[in-house]
Amino acid sequence: MKNIAVIGGGISGVSIAYFLDRLASAKSKKMSIDIIEKQSEFARDKIGKFEYKQEIYDSGWHNSITDAGILYQVMIELGLYRYLIKSKKVYKLIYTKDGIKSLPERMLYTYPLDKFELMQSGIFSVKEKLSIFLKLHKNKNLKYINRLTVEDYFKSTLNSNVYKKIVEPVLTSHYGSDVSKQSIKLLMPELAEIQNGSDLENKIRKLYDDDLKDNIVRSNEYKLRFTLRSFLENLESYFSNRVFIRFDNKVEKLERREDKYVITIDGRDYFYDYIIVSVKHREFLPWFQDDIRLQRYYKGLKYVDNLVVIFILNKNSLQVNPEIGEIIFDKEVDTYTTKLEYVSNKWIDIKSRNIHMLRAYVNRQDKVRDLLKKTDEEIINIIHSELFTIHENLEIEKALVTRAERNYIYADIKYSRYMRELDRYFKKKYGNIYFIGHSKKAINLEETIIEAREAAKEIIEQM
Ligand SMILES: Cc1cc2nc3c(=O)[nH]c(=O)nc-3n(C[C@H](O)[C@H](O)[C@H](O)COP(=O)(O)OP(=O)(O)OC[C@H]3O[C@@H](n4cnc5c(N)ncnc54)[C@H](O)[C@@H]3O)c2cc1C
């Protein structure tokens, strides 16, 4: 019988417990799983944050998924198909100095696939179009893909105007932080298999032929009929009696004693064979105070700050085409937000009421840092006045600011090297401790769940 402690009851903690529990049944493994959460409910800081007219909403979560992803599979496994509503196509728009423009429809890693559409678009001036036309295809002989940043990669494959005006803003909006100096291989998992200089041209051609759209393989988009809260509740309802939930339990210390790990909660010790850490590094680093090397790893990393503002509007005050999903700002437009999402288009519950919900996701680091120094009221006013430039007659009913300082680790080239080293180091030094989710990057729901599933598989195979 193995005892497993999952530290943290966020999406990572709840999903790894779910996968471990299922795999244990399938493979007849004997185990007991404790989810240890310091708050009084799962993912408390992510859900139930905002109330509007007696209703409680998740604070602006993306409530849409595609049938190409793992989240969709999990939904099917949970028998939740009836809660998925196939949506109409939702478009992304780009806000340039000359107003709102449509993005080319066919994209590969935000690289516009349809050159004709690109030339027809109003995103570029005639002069720029000529220069694009002359320089669009550059040599793709990329020998050292391991060491390339996103900017290096795209600038060596296409015209820098296209990079600056389309690729960079769209990628930044997709990944929630400035991407230029981040590692291309870390951001694009499809490129991860490509070794130094090997057959890059053919790989890319294959991806092109498979018609990847904006990093997502051709797929249908679904809206969810429920929120993050009910998703977690559903996972919980599948737990067998080998899973124990311990709310209001804050882990104070973690140490190794012979072949066990000891967790200290409220001065009492508990013994485990495996530990899963899903809490932020700030929380767990004090548990490893004597490990100079580990402390040094984290000191050397850079972090991404984010700021999210949710606006609730009366439906009549926002005239927006229901098919529009997201407005992205051109990097050259000096504005604070880089992404505006019309969340209500993705949120079936809200659509039925008489409100619109809009989410401004601020992710360009210089802008976020500026805003973080201001009060909530000042932030709301700044973004509100910016919204006016796009939507006149906008009347905000309610606004909520979420400050996510040092939200996650910035994936630059150094980070990807560090993370590979750190993984090896963790495995060697702390065999049965697994670091997932917010202990590392935890960008979004889908990636968080994939990571939890992979870690669960590894643990079960090891037992
Ligand atoms: C403002 C904001 C908006 C976002 N919007 C989206 C979105 O729209 N779509 C999307 O896919 N992703 C979104 N994300 C990203 C998403 O929140 C993360 O991917 C996800 O929350 C990571 O989950 P996690 O379980 O790894 O970490 P967390 O959610 O941080 O969970 C860690 C848990 O551990 C607990 N804990 C901490 N310390 C201890 C301790 N010592 N002992 C016991 N328990 C402890 C905490 O209370 C917490 O519940 C957003 C993030 C932010 C900040």
Coordinates of C-alpha atoms and ligand atoms in Angstrom, one line a residue:
M1 CA 0.0 0.0 0.0
K2 CA 1.5 3.3 -1.1
N3 CA 0.5 6.7 0.5
I4 CA 0.5 9.7 -1.8
A5 CA 0.2 13.3 -0.8
V6 CA -1.0 15.8 -3.3
I7 CA -0.1 19.3 -2.0
G8 CA -2.5 21.9 -3.4
G9 CA -6.1 21.5 -4.4
G10 CA -6.1 23.6 -7.5
I11 CA -6.8 22.2 -11.0
S12 CA -3.5 20.3 -11.0
G13 CA -4.0 18.7 -7.6
V14 CA -7.6 17.7 -8.3
S15 CA -6.8 16.3 -11.8
I16 CA -3.8 14.3 -10.7
A17 CA -5.8 12.7 -7.9
Y18 CA -8.5 11.9 -10.5
F19 CA -6.0 10.3 -12.9
L20 CA -4.1 8.4 -10.2
D21 CA -7.3 7.1 -8.8
R22 CA -8.5 5.8 -12.2
L23 CA -5.2 4.3 -13.2
A24 CA -4.9 2.6 -9.8
S25 CA -8.2 0.9 -10.4
A26 CA -7.3 -0.1 -14.0
K27 CA -3.9 -1.4 -13.0
S28 CA -4.9 -2.9 -9.6
K29 CA -2.5 -0.8 -7.6
K30 CA -3.0 -0.3 -3.9
M31 CA -2.8 3.3 -2.8
S32 CA -4.2 6.0 -0.7
I33 CA -4.3 9.6 -1.9
D34 CA -4.5 12.7 0.3
I35 CA -5.3 16.0 -1.3
I36 CA -4.0 18.7 1.1
E37 CA -5.4 22.1 0.5
K38 CA -4.7 25.1 2.7
Q39 CA -8.0 26.8 1.8
S40 CA -11.6 25.7 2.6
E41 CA -12.4 24.7 -1.0
F42 CA -10.7 23.7 -4.2
A43 CA -9.0 26.5 -6.3
R44 CA -10.6 29.0 -4.1
D45 CA -8.7 32.0 -5.4
K46 CA -9.7 31.1 -9.0
I47 CA -13.4 30.7 -8.5
G48 CA -16.4 32.2 -6.9
K49 CA -14.7 35.5 -6.9
F50 CA -17.2 37.7 -8.3
E51 CA -20.9 38.2 -7.7
Y52 CA -23.4 39.9 -9.9
K53 CA -27.1 40.1 -9.1
Q54 CA -27.0 37.2 -6.6
E55 CA -25.1 35.0 -9.1
I56 CA -21.6 33.8 -8.5
Y57 CA -19.3 33.5 -11.5
D58 CA -15.8 32.2 -12.1
S59 CA -13.7 35.2 -12.6
G60 CA -13.6 35.3 -16.3
W61 CA -12.4 31.8 -17.3
H62 CA -12.2 30.7 -20.8
N63 CA -15.1 28.5 -21.1
S64 CA -14.5 27.0 -24.4
I65 CA -12.4 24.0 -25.6
T66 CA -11.7 22.2 -28.9
D67 CA -12.3 18.6 -29.7
A68 CA -8.6 18.2 -30.5
G69 CA -7.5 18.6 -26.9
I70 CA -7.3 16.4 -23.8
L71 CA -9.8 18.5 -21.9
Y72 CA -12.4 17.4 -24.4
Q73 CA -11.5 13.7 -23.9
V74 CA -11.7 14.2 -20.1
M75 CA -15.2 15.7 -20.5
I76 CA -16.3 12.7 -22.6
E77 CA -14.8 10.3 -20.0
L78 CA -16.8 12.0 -17.3
G79 CA -20.0 11.6 -19.4
L80 CA -20.3 15.4 -19.8
Y81 CA -20.9 15.4 -23.5
R82 CA -24.3 17.0 -23.0
Y83 CA -22.6 20.0 -21.5
L84 CA -20.6 20.8 -24.6
I85 CA -22.2 23.0 -27.1
K86 CA -20.7 23.2 -30.5
S87 CA -20.0 26.8 -31.2
K88 CA -20.1 28.9 -34.4
K89 CA -16.8 30.0 -35.7
V90 CA -15.3 32.7 -33.5
Y91 CA -12.9 35.2 -35.2
K92 CA -9.9 36.9 -33.9
L93 CA -9.4 40.5 -34.8
I94 CA -6.4 42.8 -34.7
Y95 CA -6.6 46.4 -33.6
T96 CA -4.2 48.5 -35.6
K97 CA -3.6 52.3 -35.8
D98 CA -6.2 52.4 -38.5
G99 CA -8.9 50.5 -36.6
I100 CA -10.0 46.9 -36.4
K101 CA -8.9 44.4 -39.1
S102 CA -9.6 40.7 -39.7
L103 CA -6.7 38.3 -39.4
P104 CA -6.1 36.0 -42.3
E105 CA -8.2 32.9 -41.8
R106 CA -5.6 30.2 -42.5
M107 CA -2.7 30.4 -40.0
L108 CA 0.1 28.1 -39.0
Y109 CA 1.7 29.2 -35.7
T110 CA 0.1 32.5 -36.5
Y111 CA 2.1 32.5 -39.7
P112 CA -0.5 33.5 -42.3
L113 CA -0.9 30.6 -44.7
D114 CA -2.9 32.4 -47.4
K115 CA -0.5 34.9 -49.0
F116 CA -3.3 36.3 -51.2
E117 CA -5.5 37.0 -48.2
L118 CA -2.6 38.7 -46.5
M119 CA -2.0 40.9 -49.5
Q120 CA -5.7 41.8 -49.6
S121 CA -5.9 42.7 -46.0
G122 CA -5.7 46.3 -44.7
I123 CA -3.2 45.5 -42.1
F124 CA -0.2 46.6 -44.3
S125 CA 0.5 49.7 -46.3
V126 CA 1.2 49.4 -50.0
K127 CA 4.9 49.9 -49.4
E128 CA 4.9 47.2 -46.7
K129 CA 3.1 44.9 -49.0
L130 CA 5.7 45.3 -51.7
S131 CA 8.5 44.6 -49.2
I132 CA 6.6 41.6 -47.9
F133 CA 6.1 40.3 -51.4
L134 CA 9.8 40.5 -52.1
K135 CA 10.9 39.0 -48.8
L136 CA 8.2 36.6 -47.7
H137 CA 10.1 33.4 -48.3
K138 CA 13.4 33.3 -46.6
N139 CA 15.7 30.4 -46.2
K140 CA 14.4 27.9 -43.6
N141 CA 17.7 26.2 -42.9
L142 CA 17.5 26.5 -39.2
K143 CA 20.4 24.6 -37.8
Y144 CA 20.2 25.4 -34.1
I145 CA 16.5 25.3 -33.3
N146 CA 17.2 24.4 -29.7
R147 CA 18.7 27.8 -29.2
L148 CA 16.3 29.9 -31.1
T149 CA 13.9 32.4 -29.6
V150 CA 10.4 32.9 -31.1
E151 CA 11.7 36.1 -32.7
D152 CA 14.8 34.5 -34.2
Y153 CA 12.7 31.7 -35.6
F154 CA 10.0 33.8 -37.3
K155 CA 12.4 36.4 -38.5
S156 CA 14.5 33.8 -40.2
T157 CA 11.4 32.3 -41.9
L158 CA 9.4 35.3 -42.9
N159 CA 9.3 39.0 -43.4
S160 CA 9.8 41.0 -40.2
N161 CA 6.8 43.2 -40.9
V162 CA 4.5 40.1 -40.7
Y163 CA 6.3 39.1 -37.5
K164 CA 5.9 42.5 -35.8
K165 CA 2.3 43.2 -36.9
I166 CA 0.7 39.8 -36.9
V167 CA 2.7 36.9 -35.4
E168 CA 4.0 38.6 -32.3
P169 CA 0.7 40.1 -31.1
V170 CA -1.2 36.9 -31.8
L171 CA 1.3 34.7 -30.1
T172 CA 1.6 37.1 -27.1
S173 CA -2.2 37.0 -26.8
H174 CA -2.3 33.2 -27.1
Y175 CA 0.4 32.5 -24.5
G176 CA -0.4 35.3 -22.0
S177 CA 3.0 37.0 -22.0
D178 CA 5.6 38.6 -24.3
V179 CA 6.9 35.8 -26.4
S180 CA 9.7 37.4 -28.5
K181 CA 12.6 36.2 -26.3
Q182 CA 11.0 32.9 -25.3
S183 CA 12.2 29.6 -26.5
I184 CA 10.5 28.5 -29.8
K185 CA 10.7 24.8 -28.9
L186 CA 9.1 25.3 -25.5
L187 CA 6.2 27.2 -27.0
M188 CA 5.6 25.0 -29.9
P189 CA 5.4 21.4 -28.8
E190 CA 5.2 20.2 -32.4
L191 CA 8.7 21.5 -32.9
A192 CA 10.1 19.8 -29.9
E193 CA 10.9 16.6 -31.7
I194 CA 13.0 18.4 -34.3
Q195 CA 16.6 18.0 -33.5
N196 CA 19.4 20.3 -34.6
G197 CA 18.8 21.2 -38.2
S198 CA 17.1 17.9 -39.0
D199 CA 14.5 17.9 -41.7
L200 CA 12.8 21.1 -40.5
E201 CA 11.5 22.0 -43.9
N202 CA 9.7 18.7 -44.2
K203 CA 8.2 18.8 -40.7
I204 CA 6.9 22.3 -41.3
R205 CA 5.5 21.3 -44.7
K206 CA 3.7 18.4 -43.0
L207 CA 2.2 20.6 -40.3
Y208 CA 1.2 23.0 -43.1
D209 CA -0.5 20.1 -45.1
D210 CA -2.3 19.0 -41.9
D211 CA -3.7 22.5 -41.8
L212 CA -2.9 23.5 -38.3
K213 CA -4.7 26.7 -37.5
D214 CA -3.2 29.0 -35.0
N215 CA -1.4 26.1 -33.2
I216 CA -4.6 24.2 -33.0
V217 CA -5.1 21.2 -35.3
R218 CA -8.3 21.5 -37.3
S219 CA -11.0 21.1 -34.7
N220 CA -14.4 22.2 -33.6
E221 CA -14.8 24.6 -30.8
Y222 CA -17.2 23.9 -27.9
K223 CA -18.7 26.1 -25.3
L224 CA -19.1 24.6 -21.9
R225 CA -22.4 24.7 -20.1
F226 CA -20.6 24.9 -16.8
T227 CA -17.9 26.7 -14.9
L228 CA -14.5 25.8 -13.5
R229 CA -16.2 25.2 -10.2
S230 CA -18.6 22.6 -11.6
F231 CA -15.8 21.0 -13.6
L232 CA -13.8 20.4 -10.4
E233 CA -16.9 19.2 -8.6
N234 CA -17.4 16.7 -11.3
L235 CA -13.9 15.4 -11.0
E236 CA -14.4 15.1 -7.3
S237 CA -17.6 13.2 -7.7
Y238 CA -15.6 10.4 -9.5
F239 CA -13.2 9.9 -6.6
S240 CA -13.2 6.5 -5.1
N241 CA -12.8 5.8 -1.4
R242 CA -9.0 5.8 -1.8
V243 CA -9.0 9.6 -2.2
F244 CA -9.2 11.8 1.0
I245 CA -9.6 15.5 0.9
R246 CA -8.1 17.6 3.6
F247 CA -9.2 21.2 3.4
D248 CA -7.8 23.9 5.8
N249 CA -4.6 22.0 6.0
K250 CA -1.5 24.1 5.2
V251 CA 1.7 22.2 4.6
E252 CA 4.4 23.8 6.7
K253 CA 7.4 21.6 6.1
L254 CA 8.4 18.7 3.9
E255 CA 11.4 16.5 4.6
R256 CA 12.9 13.1 3.9
R257 CA 13.2 10.5 6.7
E258 CA 14.8 7.3 5.5
D259 CA 12.6 6.0 2.6
K260 CA 9.6 8.1 3.5
Y261 CA 8.6 11.8 3.1
V262 CA 7.3 13.6 6.1
I263 CA 4.8 16.4 5.8
T264 CA 4.2 18.7 8.7
I265 CA 0.7 20.3 9.1
D266 CA -0.1 22.3 12.2
G267 CA 2.9 20.9 14.0
R268 CA 1.9 17.2 13.3
D269 CA 3.9 14.8 11.0
Y270 CA 2.4 12.6 8.3
F271 CA 4.3 10.0 6.4
Y272 CA 4.1 9.4 2.6
D273 CA 5.8 7.4 -0.2
Y274 CA 5.1 9.9 -3.0
I275 CA 4.6 13.6 -2.9
I276 CA 3.1 15.7 -5.6
V277 CA 3.8 19.4 -5.3
S278 CA 1.4 21.7 -7.2
V279 CA 1.9 24.9 -5.2
K280 CA 3.9 28.0 -6.3
H281 CA 7.6 27.8 -5.8
R282 CA 7.4 30.7 -3.3
E283 CA 5.4 28.4 -1.1
F284 CA 7.6 25.3 -1.4
L285 CA 11.1 26.8 -1.5
P286 CA 11.3 27.3 2.3
W287 CA 10.8 23.5 2.6
F288 CA 14.1 23.0 0.8
Q289 CA 16.1 25.6 2.6
D290 CA 19.3 23.5 2.8
D291 CA 19.3 22.7 -0.9
I292 CA 21.5 25.6 -2.2
R293 CA 21.4 24.3 -5.7
L294 CA 17.6 24.3 -5.8
Q295 CA 17.4 27.8 -4.3
R296 CA 19.9 29.0 -6.9
Y297 CA 17.8 27.5 -9.8
Y298 CA 14.8 29.5 -8.8
K299 CA 16.7 32.7 -8.1
G300 CA 18.0 32.7 -11.7
L301 CA 14.5 32.7 -13.3
K302 CA 12.4 35.5 -14.6
Y303 CA 8.7 35.8 -14.0
V304 CA 5.6 37.0 -15.9
D305 CA 3.1 39.3 -14.2
N306 CA -0.4 39.5 -15.5
L307 CA -3.4 41.6 -14.8
V308 CA -7.0 40.7 -15.7
V309 CA -9.9 43.0 -15.7
I310 CA -13.4 41.7 -16.0
F311 CA -16.1 44.1 -17.1
I312 CA -19.8 43.5 -16.8
L313 CA -21.9 45.5 -19.3
N314 CA -25.5 45.8 -20.1
K315 CA -26.0 44.0 -23.5
N316 CA -27.4 47.1 -25.1
S317 CA -24.2 49.1 -24.4
L318 CA -21.9 46.9 -26.3
Q319 CA -22.6 46.6 -30.0
V320 CA -20.5 43.7 -31.0
N321 CA -20.8 41.1 -33.7
P322 CA -21.6 37.8 -31.8
E323 CA -19.1 35.9 -33.9
I324 CA -16.1 38.0 -32.6
G325 CA -14.2 36.2 -29.9
E326 CA -11.1 38.3 -29.3
I327 CA -9.5 41.5 -30.2
I328 CA -5.7 41.6 -30.2
F329 CA -3.6 44.8 -30.2
D330 CA -1.0 45.4 -32.8
K331 CA 2.4 45.9 -30.9
E332 CA 2.8 49.3 -32.5
V333 CA -0.5 50.6 -31.0
D334 CA 0.5 52.2 -27.8
T335 CA -2.1 50.8 -25.6
Y336 CA -2.3 49.0 -22.3
T337 CA -4.2 45.9 -23.1
T338 CA -3.0 43.3 -25.5
K339 CA -6.1 41.2 -25.6
L340 CA -9.8 41.7 -25.2
E341 CA -12.0 38.7 -25.0
Y342 CA -15.7 38.7 -25.4
V343 CA -16.2 36.1 -22.8
S344 CA -19.9 36.1 -23.0
N345 CA -19.7 34.6 -26.5
K346 CA -18.0 31.6 -24.9
W347 CA -20.2 31.5 -21.9
I348 CA -23.6 30.1 -22.4
D349 CA -25.0 30.9 -19.0
I350 CA -24.2 34.6 -19.4
K351 CA -25.6 34.8 -22.9
S352 CA -29.0 33.9 -21.6
R353 CA -29.0 36.8 -19.2
N354 CA -29.0 40.4 -20.2
I355 CA -25.3 41.1 -19.7
H356 CA -22.1 41.0 -21.6
M357 CA -18.9 40.0 -20.0
L358 CA -15.7 41.2 -21.3
R359 CA -12.2 40.3 -20.2
A360 CA -9.1 42.5 -20.7
Y361 CA -6.0 40.4 -20.3
V362 CA -2.9 42.6 -19.9
N363 CA 0.2 40.6 -20.7
R364 CA 2.9 42.9 -22.1
Q365 CA 5.3 43.1 -19.3
D366 CA 6.1 46.8 -19.4
K367 CA 2.4 47.7 -19.4
V368 CA 1.6 45.3 -16.6
R369 CA 4.3 46.6 -14.4
D370 CA 3.1 50.2 -14.9
L371 CA -0.5 49.2 -14.1
L372 CA 0.4 47.2 -11.0
K373 CA 1.6 50.3 -9.3
K374 CA -1.8 51.9 -9.6
T375 CA -5.0 51.4 -7.6
D376 CA -7.9 49.2 -8.9
E377 CA -9.9 52.3 -9.7
E378 CA -7.1 53.9 -11.8
I379 CA -6.6 50.6 -13.7
I380 CA -10.3 50.3 -14.4
N381 CA -10.4 53.9 -15.7
I382 CA -7.4 53.5 -18.0
I383 CA -8.7 50.3 -19.6
H384 CA -12.2 51.7 -19.7
S385 CA -11.0 54.8 -21.7
E386 CA -9.1 52.5 -24.0
L387 CA -12.2 50.5 -24.6
F388 CA -14.0 53.6 -25.6
T389 CA -11.7 53.9 -28.6
I390 CA -13.2 50.6 -29.8
H391 CA -16.7 50.7 -28.5
E392 CA -18.4 54.0 -28.0
N393 CA -21.3 54.3 -25.6
L394 CA -19.8 51.7 -23.3
E395 CA -21.4 51.7 -19.9
I396 CA -19.7 49.6 -17.3
E397 CA -21.9 48.0 -14.7
K398 CA -19.2 46.4 -12.7
A399 CA -15.5 45.8 -13.0
L400 CA -13.2 43.4 -11.2
V401 CA -9.3 43.6 -11.2
T402 CA -7.3 40.5 -10.6
R403 CA -3.6 41.1 -10.0
A404 CA -1.5 38.0 -10.8
E405 CA 2.0 39.2 -9.9
R406 CA 4.8 36.7 -10.7
N407 CA 2.1 34.6 -12.2
Y408 CA 4.4 32.1 -13.9
I409 CA 7.9 31.5 -15.0
Y410 CA 9.1 33.2 -18.2
A411 CA 10.0 30.6 -20.7
D412 CA 13.2 32.1 -22.3
I413 CA 16.0 30.0 -23.6
K414 CA 17.6 30.0 -20.1
Y415 CA 14.4 28.7 -18.7
S416 CA 14.1 25.8 -21.0
R417 CA 17.7 24.8 -20.2
Y418 CA 17.0 25.3 -16.5
M419 CA 13.8 23.2 -16.6
R420 CA 15.5 20.3 -18.3
E421 CA 18.3 20.4 -15.7
L422 CA 15.9 20.9 -12.9
D423 CA 13.8 18.0 -13.9
R424 CA 16.8 15.7 -13.9
Y425 CA 18.0 17.2 -10.6
F426 CA 14.5 16.6 -9.0
K427 CA 14.5 13.0 -10.2
K428 CA 18.0 12.3 -9.0
K429 CA 17.8 14.0 -5.6
Y430 CA 14.1 13.7 -4.7
G431 CA 13.1 10.5 -6.5
N432 CA 9.4 10.3 -5.4
I433 CA 8.6 14.0 -5.4
Y434 CA 6.8 15.3 -8.5
F435 CA 6.5 19.0 -9.3
I436 CA 3.5 19.9 -11.5
G437 CA 1.2 22.8 -12.3
H438 CA 1.9 26.1 -10.5
S439 CA 5.2 24.8 -9.1
K440 CA 6.4 25.3 -12.7
K441 CA 4.6 27.1 -15.5
A442 CA 0.9 26.2 -15.4
I443 CA -0.2 28.4 -18.3
N444 CA -3.7 27.1 -18.9
L445 CA -6.3 24.5 -18.0
E446 CA -5.5 22.2 -20.9
E447 CA -1.7 22.1 -20.3
T448 CA -2.2 21.8 -16.6
I449 CA -4.4 18.7 -17.1
I450 CA -2.0 17.1 -19.6
E451 CA 0.9 17.5 -17.2
A452 CA -1.2 16.0 -14.3
R453 CA -2.1 13.0 -16.5
E454 CA 1.5 12.4 -17.6
A455 CA 2.8 12.6 -14.0
A456 CA 0.1 10.2 -12.8
K457 CA 1.1 7.7 -15.5
E458 CA 4.7 7.9 -14.5
I459 CA 4.0 7.3 -10.9
I460 CA 1.7 4.3 -11.6
E461 CA 4.4 2.8 -13.9
Q462 CA 7.0 3.2 -11.2
M463 CA 5.0 1.5 -8.5
Ligands
LIG1 C1 -6.1 35.9 -13.4 C2 -5.9 34.5 -14.0 C3 -6.7 34.2 -15.1 C4 -6.5 32.9 -15.7 N1 -7.4 32.6 -16.7 C5 -7.3 31.4 -17.3 C6 -8.2 31.0 -18.3 O1 -9.1 31.8 -18.7 N2 -8.1 29.8 -18.9 C7 -7.1 28.9 -18.5 O2 -7.0 27.8 -19.1 N3 -6.2 29.3 -17.5 C8 -6.2 30.5 -16.9 N4 -5.4 30.8 -15.9 C9 -4.3 29.9 -15.6 C10 -4.7 28.9 -14.5 O3 -5.2 29.6 -13.4 C11 -3.6 28.0 -14.1 O4 -3.3 27.2 -15.2 C12 -4.1 27.0 -13.1 O5 -4.8 27.7 -12.0 C13 -3.0 26.2 -12.4 O6 -3.6 25.4 -11.5 P1 -2.7 24.7 -10.4 O7 -3.5 23.7 -9.7 O8 -1.4 24.2 -10.9 O9 -2.3 25.9 -9.3 P2 -3.2 26.7 -8.3 O10 -4.5 27.0 -8.9 O11 -2.3 27.9 -7.9 O12 -3.4 25.7 -7.1 C14 -2.5 25.6 -6.0 C15 -3.3 25.3 -4.8 O13 -2.4 25.0 -3.7 C16 -2.9 25.6 -2.5 N5 -1.8 25.8 -1.6 C17 -0.8 26.7 -1.7 N6 0.1 26.6 -0.7 C18 -0.3 25.5 0.0 C19 0.2 24.9 1.2 N7 1.4 25.3 1.8 N8 -0.4 23.8 1.7 C20 -1.6 23.4 1.1 N9 -2.1 24.0 0.0 C21 -1.5 25.0 -0.5 C22 -3.6 26.9 -3.0 O14 -4.5 27.4 -2.0 C23 -4.2 26.5 -4.3 O15 -5.5 26.1 -4.2 C24 -5.5 32.0 -15.3 C25 -4.6 32.4 -14.2 C26 -4.8 33.7 -13.6 C27 -3.9 34.0 -12.4

